[in-house]
Coordinates of C-alpha atoms in Angstrom, one line a residue:
Chain A
X1 CA -20.3 -1.0 -5.5
X2 CA -20.1 2.7 -4.4
X3 CA -20.9 1.6 -0.9
X4 CA -18.0 -0.8 -0.9
X5 CA -15.6 2.0 -2.1
X6 CA -17.0 4.4 0.5
X7 CA -16.3 1.9 3.4
X8 CA -12.9 1.1 1.8
X9 CA -12.0 4.9 1.7
X10 CA -13.1 5.3 5.3
X11 CA -10.8 2.5 6.5
X12 CA -7.9 3.9 4.5
X13 CA -8.5 7.2 6.0
X14 CA -8.6 5.9 9.4
X15 CA -5.3 4.1 8.9
X16 CA -3.7 7.3 7.6
X17 CA -5.3 9.4 10.3
X18 CA -3.3 7.3 13.1
X19 CA 0.3 6.8 13.1
X20 CA -0.1 3.0 12.3
X21 CA 0.1 3.4 8.5
X22 CA 3.3 5.5 8.5
X23 CA 4.7 3.3 11.1
X24 CA 4.2 0.0 9.2
X25 CA 5.4 1.8 6.0
X26 CA 8.6 3.0 7.6
X27 CA 9.1 -0.4 9.3
X28 CA 8.8 -2.2 6.0
X29 CA 11.0 0.3 4.1
X30 CA 13.7 0.1 6.7
X31 CA 13.9 -3.7 6.8
X32 CA 13.5 -4.0 3.0
X33 CA 16.1 -1.3 2.6
X34 CA 18.5 -3.2 4.7
X35 CA 17.9 -6.3 3.0
X36 CA 18.5 -4.8 -0.4
X37 CA 21.7 -3.3 0.9
X38 CA 23.1 -6.5 2.2
X39 CA 22.1 -8.6 -0.8
X40 CA 23.5 -6.0 -3.3
X41 CA 26.7 -5.6 -1.5
X42 CA 27.3 -9.4 -1.4
X43 CA 26.4 -9.5 -5.1
X44 CA 28.8 -6.9 -6.2
X45 CA 31.5 -8.5 -4.0
X46 CA 30.9 -11.9 -5.9
X47 CA 30.8 -10.1 -9.2
X48 CA 34.2 -8.6 -8.5
X49 CA 35.7 -11.9 -7.4
X50 CA 34.4 -13.6 -10.3
X51 CA 35.9 -11.1 -12.6
X52 CA 39.3 -11.2 -11.0
X53 CA 39.4 -15.0 -11.2
X54 CA 38.0 -14.8 -14.6
X55 CA 34.9 -16.8 -15.7
X56 CA 32.8 -18.6 -13.4
X57 CA 29.1 -18.8 -13.5
X58 CA 27.3 -15.7 -15.1
X59 CA 25.8 -13.5 -12.4
X60 CA 22.0 -12.8 -12.5
X61 CA 20.4 -9.9 -10.7
X62 CA 17.0 -11.6 -10.7
X63 CA 18.0 -14.8 -9.4
X64 CA 20.5 -13.5 -6.8
X65 CA 19.0 -10.4 -5.7
X66 CA 15.4 -10.0 -6.4
X67 CA 13.9 -13.5 -5.8
X68 CA 15.5 -13.8 -2.4
X69 CA 14.5 -10.3 -1.6
X70 CA 10.9 -10.7 -2.5
X71 CA 10.7 -13.8 -0.7
X72 CA 12.1 -12.0 2.3
X73 CA 9.3 -9.4 1.8
X74 CA 6.7 -12.1 1.9
X75 CA 8.0 -13.2 5.3
X76 CA 8.0 -9.7 6.6
X77 CA 4.2 -9.3 5.6
X78 CA 3.4 -12.1 8.0
X79 CA 4.3 -9.6 10.8
X80 CA 2.7 -6.6 9.2
X81 CA -0.7 -8.3 8.5
X82 CA -1.9 -8.8 12.1
X83 CA -1.1 -5.0 12.8
X84 CA -3.2 -4.1 9.8
X85 CA -6.2 -6.2 10.4
X86 CA -6.5 -6.3 14.2
X87 CA -8.6 -3.1 14.4
X88 CA -10.7 -3.8 11.4
X89 CA -13.9 -5.1 13.1
X90 CA -12.8 -5.3 16.8
X91 CA -12.4 -1.6 17.1
X92 CA -15.9 -1.0 15.8
X93 CA -17.3 -3.5 18.1
X94 CA -15.6 -1.8 21.1
X95 CA -16.5 1.7 20.4
X96 CA -20.2 0.8 19.1
X97 CA -19.8 2.2 15.7
X98 CA -20.7 -1.4 14.4
X99 CA -24.2 -0.5 15.2
X100 CA -24.0 2.5 12.7
X101 CA -22.7 0.1 10.2
X102 CA -25.2 -2.6 10.8
X103 CA -28.2 -0.3 10.8
X104 CA -27.2 1.4 7.7
X105 CA -28.7 0.3 4.3
X106 CA -25.5 -1.5 3.3
X107 CA -25.3 -5.3 3.1
X108 CA -22.7 -7.3 5.4
X109 CA -20.8 -8.2 2.4
X110 CA -20.4 -4.6 1.3
X111 CA -19.0 -3.9 4.7
X112 CA -16.7 -6.8 4.6
X113 CA -15.4 -6.4 1.1
X114 CA -15.0 -2.6 1.9
X115 CA -12.9 -3.3 5.0
X116 CA -10.8 -5.9 3.3
X117 CA -10.3 -3.5 0.3
X118 CA -9.1 -0.8 2.6
X119 CA -6.6 -3.1 4.3
X120 CA -5.4 -4.3 1.0
X121 CA -4.8 -0.9 -0.3
X122 CA -2.7 0.1 2.9
X123 CA -0.7 -3.3 2.2
X124 CA -0.3 -2.0 -1.4
X125 CA 1.1 1.3 0.0
X126 CA 3.3 -0.5 2.2
X127 CA 4.6 -2.9 -0.6
X128 CA 5.2 0.2 -2.7
X129 CA 8.1 1.1 -0.4
X130 CA 10.0 -1.7 -1.8
X131 CA 9.6 -0.4 -5.3
X132 CA 12.2 2.4 -4.5
X133 CA 14.9 -0.1 -3.9
X134 CA 14.2 -2.2 -6.9
X135 CA 14.2 1.0 -9.0
X136 CA 17.6 1.5 -8.0
X137 CA 18.4 -2.0 -9.2
X138 CA 16.8 -1.4 -12.5
X139 CA 18.6 1.9 -12.8
X140 CA 22.1 0.4 -12.6
X141 CA 21.5 -3.2 -13.8
X142 CA 19.4 -4.9 -16.4
X143 CA 17.2 -7.3 -14.6
X144 CA 14.2 -8.8 -16.3
X145 CA 10.9 -7.1 -15.4
X146 CA 8.5 -9.9 -16.0
X147 CA 9.5 -12.3 -13.0
X148 CA 9.5 -9.1 -10.9
X149 CA 5.9 -8.2 -11.7
X150 CA 4.8 -12.0 -11.1
X151 CA 6.4 -11.9 -7.7
X152 CA 4.6 -8.8 -6.8
X153 CA 1.4 -10.5 -7.9
X154 CA 2.2 -13.3 -5.6
X155 CA 2.9 -10.8 -2.8
X156 CA -0.4 -9.2 -3.4
X157 CA -2.3 -12.6 -3.5
X158 CA -0.4 -13.8 -0.3
X159 CA -1.4 -10.6 1.4
X160 CA -5.0 -10.8 0.3
X161 CA -5.3 -14.2 2.0
X162 CA -3.7 -13.2 5.2
X163 CA -5.7 -10.0 5.4
X164 CA -8.9 -11.9 4.8
X165 CA -7.9 -14.3 7.5
X166 CA -7.1 -11.4 9.8
X167 CA -10.4 -9.7 9.1
X168 CA -12.2 -12.9 10.1
X169 CA -10.3 -13.2 13.4
X170 CA -10.9 -9.5 14.0
X171 CA -14.8 -10.1 13.9
X172 CA -14.5 -12.8 16.7
X173 CA -13.5 -10.4 19.5
X174 CA -13.7 -6.9 20.7
X175 CA -10.2 -6.8 21.9
X176 CA -7.7 -5.7 19.4
X177 CA -4.7 -7.1 21.0
X178 CA -6.3 -10.6 21.0
X179 CA -7.4 -10.2 17.5
X180 CA -3.8 -9.2 16.5
X181 CA -2.3 -11.9 18.5
X182 CA -4.3 -14.8 17.2
X183 CA -3.9 -13.5 13.7
X184 CA -0.2 -13.5 14.1
X185 CA -0.2 -17.0 15.5
X186 CA -2.3 -18.1 12.5
X187 CA -0.1 -16.4 10.0
X188 CA 3.0 -17.9 11.7
X189 CA 1.3 -21.4 11.7
X190 CA 0.5 -21.1 7.8
X191 CA 4.2 -20.1 7.2
X192 CA 5.6 -23.1 9.4
X193 CA 3.4 -25.6 7.8
X194 CA 5.8 -26.3 5.0
X195 CA 8.7 -26.6 7.4
X196 CA 7.2 -29.7 9.2
X197 CA 7.0 -31.4 6.0
X198 CA 10.2 -30.7 4.2
X199 CA 11.6 -34.2 4.6
X200 CA 8.4 -35.9 4.7
X201 CA 6.9 -37.6 1.5
X202 CA 3.8 -39.3 2.8
X203 CA 0.3 -38.2 1.6
X204 CA -0.6 -36.2 4.5
X205 CA 2.6 -34.3 4.2
X206 CA 1.6 -33.2 0.7
X207 CA -1.8 -32.0 2.0
X208 CA -0.2 -30.0 4.8
X209 CA 2.4 -28.7 2.5
X210 CA -0.3 -27.6 0.0
X211 CA -2.0 -25.6 2.7
X212 CA 1.0 -23.5 3.5
X213 CA 0.9 -20.1 2.2
X214 CA 4.7 -19.9 1.6
X215 CA 4.8 -23.0 -0.7
X216 CA 2.6 -21.2 -3.3
X217 CA 4.6 -18.1 -3.1
X218 CA 7.7 -19.9 -4.1
X219 CA 6.7 -20.4 -7.7
X220 CA 5.4 -16.7 -7.9
X221 CA 8.9 -15.6 -6.5
X222 CA 10.6 -17.4 -9.4
X223 CA 8.3 -15.7 -11.9
X224 CA 6.1 -18.7 -12.6
X225 CA 2.3 -18.4 -12.4
X226 CA 0.7 -21.8 -12.0
X227 CA -3.1 -22.4 -12.0
X228 CA -3.0 -24.3 -8.8
X229 CA -1.3 -21.4 -6.9
X230 CA -3.8 -18.9 -8.4
X231 CA -6.7 -21.1 -7.4
X232 CA -5.3 -21.8 -4.0
X233 CA -4.7 -18.0 -3.3
X234 CA -8.2 -16.9 -4.8
X235 CA -10.0 -19.6 -2.7
X236 CA -8.0 -18.6 0.4
X237 CA -9.3 -15.1 -0.1
X238 CA -12.8 -15.9 -0.5
X239 CA -13.1 -18.7 2.1
X240 CA -12.1 -16.4 5.1
X241 CA -14.2 -13.5 3.8
X242 CA -17.2 -16.0 3.6
X243 CA -16.5 -17.0 7.2
X244 CA -16.3 -13.2 8.1
X245 CA -19.8 -12.8 6.6
X246 CA -21.1 -15.8 8.7
X247 CA -19.3 -14.3 11.7
X248 CA -21.0 -11.0 11.2
X249 CA -24.4 -12.7 10.9
X250 CA -24.0 -14.5 14.1
X251 CA -22.8 -11.3 15.7
X252 CA -26.6 -10.2 15.3
X253 CA -28.0 -13.3 16.8
X254 CA -25.7 -13.5 19.7
X255 CA -24.8 -9.9 20.9
Chain B
X1 CA -45.8 3.8 11.0
X2 CA -44.4 1.3 13.4
X3 CA -46.2 -1.9 14.3
X4 CA -44.8 -4.4 16.9
X5 CA -46.9 -7.7 17.5
X6 CA -45.8 -10.3 20.0
X7 CA -42.2 -9.2 19.9
X8 CA -39.9 -11.6 21.9
X9 CA -36.1 -11.5 22.2
X10 CA -34.4 -14.3 23.9
X11 CA -30.7 -14.4 24.6
X12 CA -28.9 -17.6 25.6
X13 CA -30.4 -17.8 29.1
X14 CA -32.3 -14.7 29.5
X15 CA -35.5 -13.1 28.0
X16 CA -34.9 -9.6 27.3
X17 CA -38.2 -8.7 25.8
X18 CA -41.2 -10.9 26.3
X19 CA -44.2 -10.6 24.0
X20 CA -44.6 -6.8 23.5
X21 CA -47.1 -5.3 21.1
X22 CA -47.6 -1.7 20.3
X23 CA -48.2 0.7 17.4
X24 CA -47.0 4.1 16.7
X25 CA -48.8 6.5 14.3
X26 CA -47.1 8.7 11.8
X27 CA -45.7 12.0 13.3
X28 CA -46.0 10.8 16.8
X29 CA -43.4 11.1 19.6
X30 CA -43.6 8.2 21.8
X31 CA -41.5 7.8 25.0
X32 CA -40.1 4.4 25.9
X33 CA -40.0 4.3 29.6
X34 CA -38.5 1.7 32.0
X35 CA -35.7 1.1 34.3
X36 CA -32.3 0.0 33.2
X37 CA -32.3 -3.5 31.7
X38 CA -36.0 -3.4 31.0
X39 CA -35.6 -4.2 27.4
X40 CA -35.8 -0.7 26.0
X41 CA -32.5 -1.0 24.0
X42 CA -33.2 -4.4 22.7
X43 CA -36.6 -3.4 21.4
X44 CA -35.0 -0.6 19.7
X45 CA -32.2 -2.7 18.2
X46 CA -34.8 -5.1 16.7
X47 CA -36.7 -2.1 15.1
X48 CA -33.4 -1.0 13.7
X49 CA -32.7 -4.4 12.2
X50 CA -29.6 -4.6 14.3
X51 CA -31.0 -7.7 16.2
X52 CA -33.4 -10.2 14.8
X53 CA -36.4 -11.0 17.0
X54 CA -36.8 -14.4 18.4
X55 CA -40.6 -14.4 17.9
X56 CA -43.1 -12.0 16.8
X57 CA -43.2 -9.4 14.0
X58 CA -42.1 -5.9 13.8
X59 CA -42.7 -3.7 10.7
X60 CA -41.6 -0.1 10.0
X61 CA -43.6 1.8 7.3
X62 CA -45.0 -1.5 6.2
X63 CA -41.8 -3.3 5.8
X64 CA -40.9 -6.3 8.0
X65 CA -37.6 -5.9 9.9
X66 CA -36.6 -9.7 9.1
X67 CA -37.9 -9.8 5.5
X68 CA -36.9 -6.2 4.0
X69 CA -34.1 -5.1 6.4
X70 CA -32.8 -2.7 3.5
X71 CA -36.1 -1.0 3.3
X72 CA -36.5 -0.5 7.0
X73 CA -32.9 0.7 7.2
X74 CA -33.4 3.4 4.7
X75 CA -36.3 4.9 6.7
X76 CA -34.8 4.7 10.2
X77 CA -32.4 7.1 12.0
X78 CA -30.8 5.6 15.0
X79 CA -29.0 7.0 17.8
X80 CA -27.6 4.4 20.0
X81 CA -27.1 4.9 23.7
X82 CA -23.3 5.9 23.0
X83 CA -23.2 7.8 19.8
X84 CA -21.4 5.9 17.0
X85 CA -18.7 8.2 16.2
X86 CA -15.2 7.7 14.8
X87 CA -12.7 9.6 17.0
X88 CA -10.2 10.1 14.3
X89 CA -12.7 12.0 12.0
X90 CA -13.7 15.6 11.9
X91 CA -17.4 16.4 12.3
X92 CA -18.0 17.3 8.8
X93 CA -16.1 14.4 7.3
X94 CA -17.9 12.0 9.7
X95 CA -21.3 13.4 8.7
X96 CA -20.4 13.2 4.9
X97 CA -19.4 9.6 5.4
X98 CA -22.6 8.7 7.3
X99 CA -24.7 10.5 4.8
X100 CA -23.1 8.5 2.0
X101 CA -23.5 5.2 4.0
X102 CA -27.3 6.2 4.4
X103 CA -27.6 6.5 0.6
X104 CA -27.7 10.1 -0.2
X105 CA -26.6 10.7 -3.6
X106 CA -23.0 12.3 -3.5
X107 CA -24.3 15.6 -5.1
X108 CA -26.7 16.3 -2.3
X109 CA -24.4 15.2 0.7
X110 CA -22.7 18.4 1.1
X111 CA -25.9 20.6 1.5
X112 CA -27.6 18.1 3.6
X113 CA -24.4 17.9 6.0
X114 CA -24.5 21.8 6.3
X115 CA -28.3 21.6 7.1
X116 CA -27.9 19.1 9.9
X117 CA -24.8 20.7 11.2
X118 CA -26.8 24.0 11.6
X119 CA -29.9 22.3 13.0
X120 CA -27.9 20.4 15.6
X121 CA -25.6 23.4 16.4
X122 CA -22.3 21.7 15.7
X123 CA -21.6 23.8 12.6
X124 CA -19.0 26.0 14.6
X125 CA -16.9 22.8 15.3
X126 CA -17.2 21.3 11.9
X127 CA -13.3 21.0 11.6
X128 CA -12.8 19.7 15.1
X129 CA -11.7 16.1 15.6
X130 CA -14.5 14.0 17.2
X131 CA -12.1 12.7 19.8
X132 CA -11.6 16.3 21.1
X133 CA -15.3 17.1 21.4
X134 CA -17.2 17.5 24.7
X135 CA -20.1 15.1 25.8
X136 CA -22.8 17.5 24.6
X137 CA -21.2 17.9 21.2
X138 CA -20.8 14.2 20.7
X139 CA -24.4 13.7 21.6
X140 CA -25.6 16.4 19.0
X141 CA -23.3 14.9 16.3
X142 CA -25.0 11.7 17.0
X143 CA -28.3 13.3 16.5
X144 CA -27.1 14.9 13.4
X145 CA -26.0 11.5 12.1
X146 CA -29.5 10.2 12.9
X147 CA -31.3 12.6 10.9
X148 CA -29.0 13.2 8.1
X149 CA -31.0 11.1 5.5
X150 CA -34.3 12.7 6.7
X151 CA -35.7 9.4 7.9
X152 CA -39.4 8.7 8.5
X153 CA -38.6 7.2 11.8
X154 CA -36.2 8.3 14.5
X155 CA -35.2 6.0 17.2
X156 CA -33.3 7.7 20.0
X157 CA -31.9 5.7 22.8
X158 CA -31.5 7.7 25.8
X159 CA -30.8 11.0 23.9
X160 CA -30.3 13.2 26.9
X161 CA -28.3 11.0 29.3
X162 CA -25.1 12.5 30.6
X163 CA -25.8 16.0 29.3
X164 CA -25.9 19.1 31.5
X165 CA -29.2 20.9 32.0
X166 CA -28.7 23.5 29.3
X167 CA -27.8 20.7 26.8
X168 CA -30.9 18.8 28.0
X169 CA -33.2 21.7 27.2
X170 CA -31.5 22.2 23.7
X171 CA -31.8 18.6 22.9
X172 CA -35.5 18.5 24.0
X173 CA -36.3 21.5 21.8
X174 CA -34.4 19.9 18.8
X175 CA -36.5 16.7 19.2
X176 CA -39.5 18.6 19.4
X177 CA -38.7 20.5 16.3
X178 CA -38.2 17.3 14.6
X179 CA -41.6 15.9 15.4
X180 CA -43.5 17.4 12.6
X181 CA -42.0 15.2 9.7
X182 CA -40.7 12.3 11.8
X183 CA -42.2 9.7 13.8
X184 CA -40.0 9.5 17.0
X185 CA -39.4 6.9 19.5
X186 CA -37.3 7.9 22.4
X187 CA -36.2 5.8 25.4
X188 CA -35.5 7.2 28.8
X189 CA -35.7 6.3 32.4
X190 CA -36.5 10.0 33.4
X191 CA -40.3 10.7 33.6
X192 CA -39.9 14.4 33.2
X193 CA -38.2 13.7 29.9
X194 CA -41.3 12.0 28.6
X195 CA -43.5 14.8 30.0
X196 CA -41.6 17.4 28.2
X197 CA -41.4 15.8 24.7
X198 CA -43.8 12.8 24.2
X199 CA -47.4 12.4 23.5
X200 CA -47.6 8.9 24.5
X201 CA -45.7 6.6 26.9
X202 CA -44.8 3.1 26.6
X203 CA -43.8 1.6 29.9
X204 CA -41.9 -1.7 30.1
X205 CA -40.5 -3.4 33.0
X206 CA -38.6 -6.8 33.0
X207 CA -39.2 -7.1 29.3
X208 CA -43.0 -6.9 29.6
X209 CA -45.3 -4.2 28.6
X210 CA -46.7 -2.4 31.6
X211 CA -48.8 0.4 30.1
X212 CA -49.3 2.3 27.0
X213 CA -51.1 5.7 27.5
X214 CA -50.7 9.4 27.2
X215 CA -48.7 11.1 29.8
X216 CA -51.7 13.0 31.2
X217 CA -53.9 9.9 31.4
X218 CA -51.2 8.1 33.2
X219 CA -50.6 10.8 35.9
X220 CA -54.4 11.2 36.3
X221 CA -54.9 7.5 36.7
X222 CA -52.4 7.6 39.5
X223 CA -53.4 10.7 40.9
X224 CA -55.1 9.2 44.0
X225 CA -53.0 9.1 47.0
X226 CA -51.2 12.1 46.1
X227 CA -48.8 14.1 48.2
X228 CA -49.0 17.9 48.8
X229 CA -46.3 20.3 50.1
X230 CA -47.7 22.9 52.1
X231 CA -45.4 26.0 53.2
X232 CA -46.4 28.5 55.8
X233 CA -44.9 31.6 56.8
X234 CA -43.6 31.6 60.5
X235 CA -42.4 34.6 62.4
X236 CA -41.1 34.5 65.8
X237 CA -42.0 30.9 66.2
X238 CA -45.6 31.6 65.2
X239 CA -47.6 29.6 64.3
X240 CA -46.6 26.8 66.5
X241 CA -45.7 23.8 64.3
X242 CA -47.5 21.6 66.6
X243 CA -50.7 23.6 66.1
X244 CA -50.4 23.6 62.4
X245 CA -49.9 19.9 62.3
X246 CA -53.0 19.2 64.4
X247 CA -54.9 21.5 62.2
X248 CA -54.0 20.0 59.0
X249 CA -54.6 16.5 60.4
X250 CA -58.3 17.5 60.9
X251 CA -58.8 18.4 57.3
X252 CA -61.0 15.7 55.8
X253 CA -59.4 13.2 53.5
X254 CA -56.0 13.6 55.0
X255 CA -54.2 10.5 55.9
X256 CA -50.8 11.6 57.1
X257 CA -48.9 14.9 57.9
X258 CA -45.3 15.1 58.1
X259 CA -43.2 18.0 59.1
X260 CA -40.4 18.5 56.6
X261 CA -38.7 21.8 57.7
X262 CA -39.1 24.4 60.3
X263 CA -36.3 27.1 59.8
X264 CA -35.7 30.4 58.7
X265 CA -39.3 31.6 59.0
X266 CA -40.6 28.9 57.0
X267 CA -42.7 25.7 57.9
X268 CA -43.0 23.0 55.3
X269 CA -45.4 20.1 55.7
X270 CA -45.8 17.1 53.6
X271 CA -49.5 16.1 53.5
X272 CA -50.8 12.8 52.1
X273 CA -54.4 12.2 51.0
X274 CA -56.6 9.3 51.0
X275 CA -57.0 7.5 47.8
X276 CA -59.2 9.4 45.3
X277 CA -59.7 12.5 47.6
X278 CA -58.7 16.0 46.4
X279 CA -57.6 17.8 49.5
X280 CA -55.7 20.8 48.2
X281 CA -58.5 23.3 48.5
X282 CA -59.6 22.1 51.9
X283 CA -56.0 22.5 53.0
X284 CA -55.8 26.0 51.8
X285 CA -59.0 26.9 53.4
X286 CA -58.0 25.4 56.7
X287 CA -54.7 27.3 56.7
X288 CA -56.4 30.7 55.8
X289 CA -59.1 30.3 58.2
X290 CA -56.7 29.8 61.0
X291 CA -55.1 33.2 60.1
X292 CA -51.7 32.0 59.0
X293 CA -49.9 32.9 55.9
X294 CA -49.8 30.4 53.1
X295 CA -46.7 30.6 51.2
X296 CA -47.1 27.7 48.7
X297 CA -49.3 24.8 48.1
X298 CA -47.7 22.4 45.7
X299 CA -48.5 18.8 44.6
X300 CA -45.6 16.6 44.8
X301 CA -45.4 14.9 41.4
X302 CA -44.8 11.3 40.9
X303 CA -41.3 10.1 40.2
X304 CA -40.9 7.4 37.6
X305 CA -40.1 5.1 40.5
X306 CA -43.4 5.7 42.0
X307 CA -45.4 5.4 39.0
X308 CA -43.6 2.3 38.1
X309 CA -44.2 0.7 41.5
X310 CA -47.8 1.5 41.4
X311 CA -48.3 0.2 37.8
X312 CA -46.4 -2.9 38.6
X313 CA -48.2 -3.3 41.9
X314 CA -51.7 -3.0 40.2
X315 CA -50.6 -5.4 37.5
X316 CA -49.7 -7.9 40.0
X317 CA -53.0 -7.5 41.7
X318 CA -54.9 -7.9 38.5
X319 CA -53.1 -11.1 37.6
X320 CA -52.4 -14.0 39.8
X321 CA -49.1 -13.7 41.1
X322 CA -46.5 -15.7 39.3
X323 CA -43.0 -16.4 40.5
X324 CA -40.3 -14.8 38.3
X325 CA -37.5 -17.0 37.5
X326 CA -36.2 -15.5 34.5
X327 CA -33.4 -13.1 34.8
X328 CA -33.6 -9.8 33.1
X329 CA -31.3 -9.5 30.3
X330 CA -29.3 -6.1 30.5
X331 CA -29.5 -4.6 27.0

C-alpha cells in the first residue's frame, strides 16, 4: 500500500513540476466559469420574466443550472483525460526510467495502481476548480446539495474509467503524442456511442448504448445512483487496469 | 552469489543470448566484455528480472529470477546504460524516491540518501534539477541510485561510457571502493576498463560465451605474437634508419620490423615477434651493442579488438566451422 502511495505521489509531483497540471486546471476553470456565467445569466433573465408575467413554472437551480453544467463538465473531461494520461507510461518507456520501476521490488499492479491514482488525484484537483463556481450558487441560492454530490461522484467514476483506459493506451507506445491521440479518439468514440443509437430500438442498439460512458452519467447528473451504473463504471475501471497489467507483462517478454 | 546456467534469450527473430553459463562469487568484481550487440545488456536485464529468459536458469543469492523476482530485486542494484533519471526531480528528491521504491524504511531514507550522495560526490548539487545536470553528474546519480539500498549485487551497464577521463578515473575508484561488500558485474567494451577494476572477465560475442578468465591469464594466454615498440635517439641522421632496421631484423625470433617514425631526433620501430618468443631482452641487447641510445622499449598491449579476434579465431579453429545464420540482436 505504501508503495502505491509513493508512486502516486511521484506522479502527482511530476504533474505539478511541469506546467501541464496548471494548464489543465486553468483551462477547465475558464471553460467551466464561462459555462456557469452563461447558465446563471439565462436563469436570472428567465426568473425576471417569469416574475413580471406572474406565475409560470417554478424555477429550480438544481435542474436548470447545476445539472446541465455538470453534464457539460463531463464532456470537457473527455478532452482533459488524454492530456493527463498520455505521459503516464509512454514517457517512462521513452526515457528508460521504466527499467528502474520494473527492476525495483514493487509489483506491476502497485505501479499501475499508483500511476492511476496519481492521475486520478490530478483529475480531482481539476474538478475542484468547478467547486468555486458552485459555491457562488450556494451562496446566493438554495440548491439541493445531495444531487450535486451524486453528480460529482459520477464525474469521478467516469473520470476513473477514462483515466484507466488512457493508462492502458499509454503502455502500448513510447510516443506520447500517439498515446494522447489514440486515447482522445477512444474517449470520443465512447461518448458518441449513444448518439448513433438515439433513434434505434433494436437489441444491438441497447448494447451499444450501454457501452457509452455518457449514458451512465445521465442518471448521476440527475442525482440518481443506480446499481447498474455503478457496476458499469467500477468494471470499466478494473477492466482497463487489468489490460494494463497484461500489457506491462508483455512489455517484459517483447522488449 | 550469481549463477547462470544455460541462459538463452530469444527475441522474435533473433537470438540475443545463446546458452551462456557462468558463476560469480561473493565480493567479486567481474567484467562483462564484448562488442556492441553481443548480448551484454540482455544478460544483465535477465539478471535484474527486467526480462524473463527464454530458456535456462539464473539465480541471484539463491533466488531464481523467474520464481522469486521480488527477492532478487531487493538484492540487486542496477545502473542501466542510460541512467534512469526523472528530469523534473531534484537529486535529493529523486534519491529519496528510489530509496523508498527499493524498500528502505521511511525513517532511514534521509540518512541513507545523504550517505550515497557523499559517496558518489553529488551532494553539492543536491537541490539541482536533474535535467540541468552534466553527463558526469547524471552518471554518478545513476550510480548512487544503484547502491542506495546497499544491495548484495551491483549490475552496472557501461558505467563509464560518455564520461571524460577524470570522471572515468573517479568512477573506477568508486566502483573499486564498493567491491568489498558488493558483488559487482560491470559491462564494457573497453579492455583497459576491465584491467583496472575487474578480477575476472567474461567475454561474449554474438550472444555466445567466448572466455571466462582472470585478466592476467587472458593476456598471458595471448602474449605470443606480441608487438614491441622500440624508440632510439637519433642525432644528425645517426644512426641510419636502414641500418637499424637491418640490425633489428637479425634479432632471433623477430618476424617483422616496421619503421613508424623518424623525426625530431627519434626513431620509432614496431617489431613483431614469432609466436611464443620473448624478444624484448634480445632487442635491447642488439641496440645497446650497436652503440645506439635506447630511449624506450615498450610492449604494445592488446586492444579488445585483437583479443577478441584472437579468441574467436581460436574458438573457430577448435570447433568445426559452422555457418552463422542468426542475426545478432542488438540489446
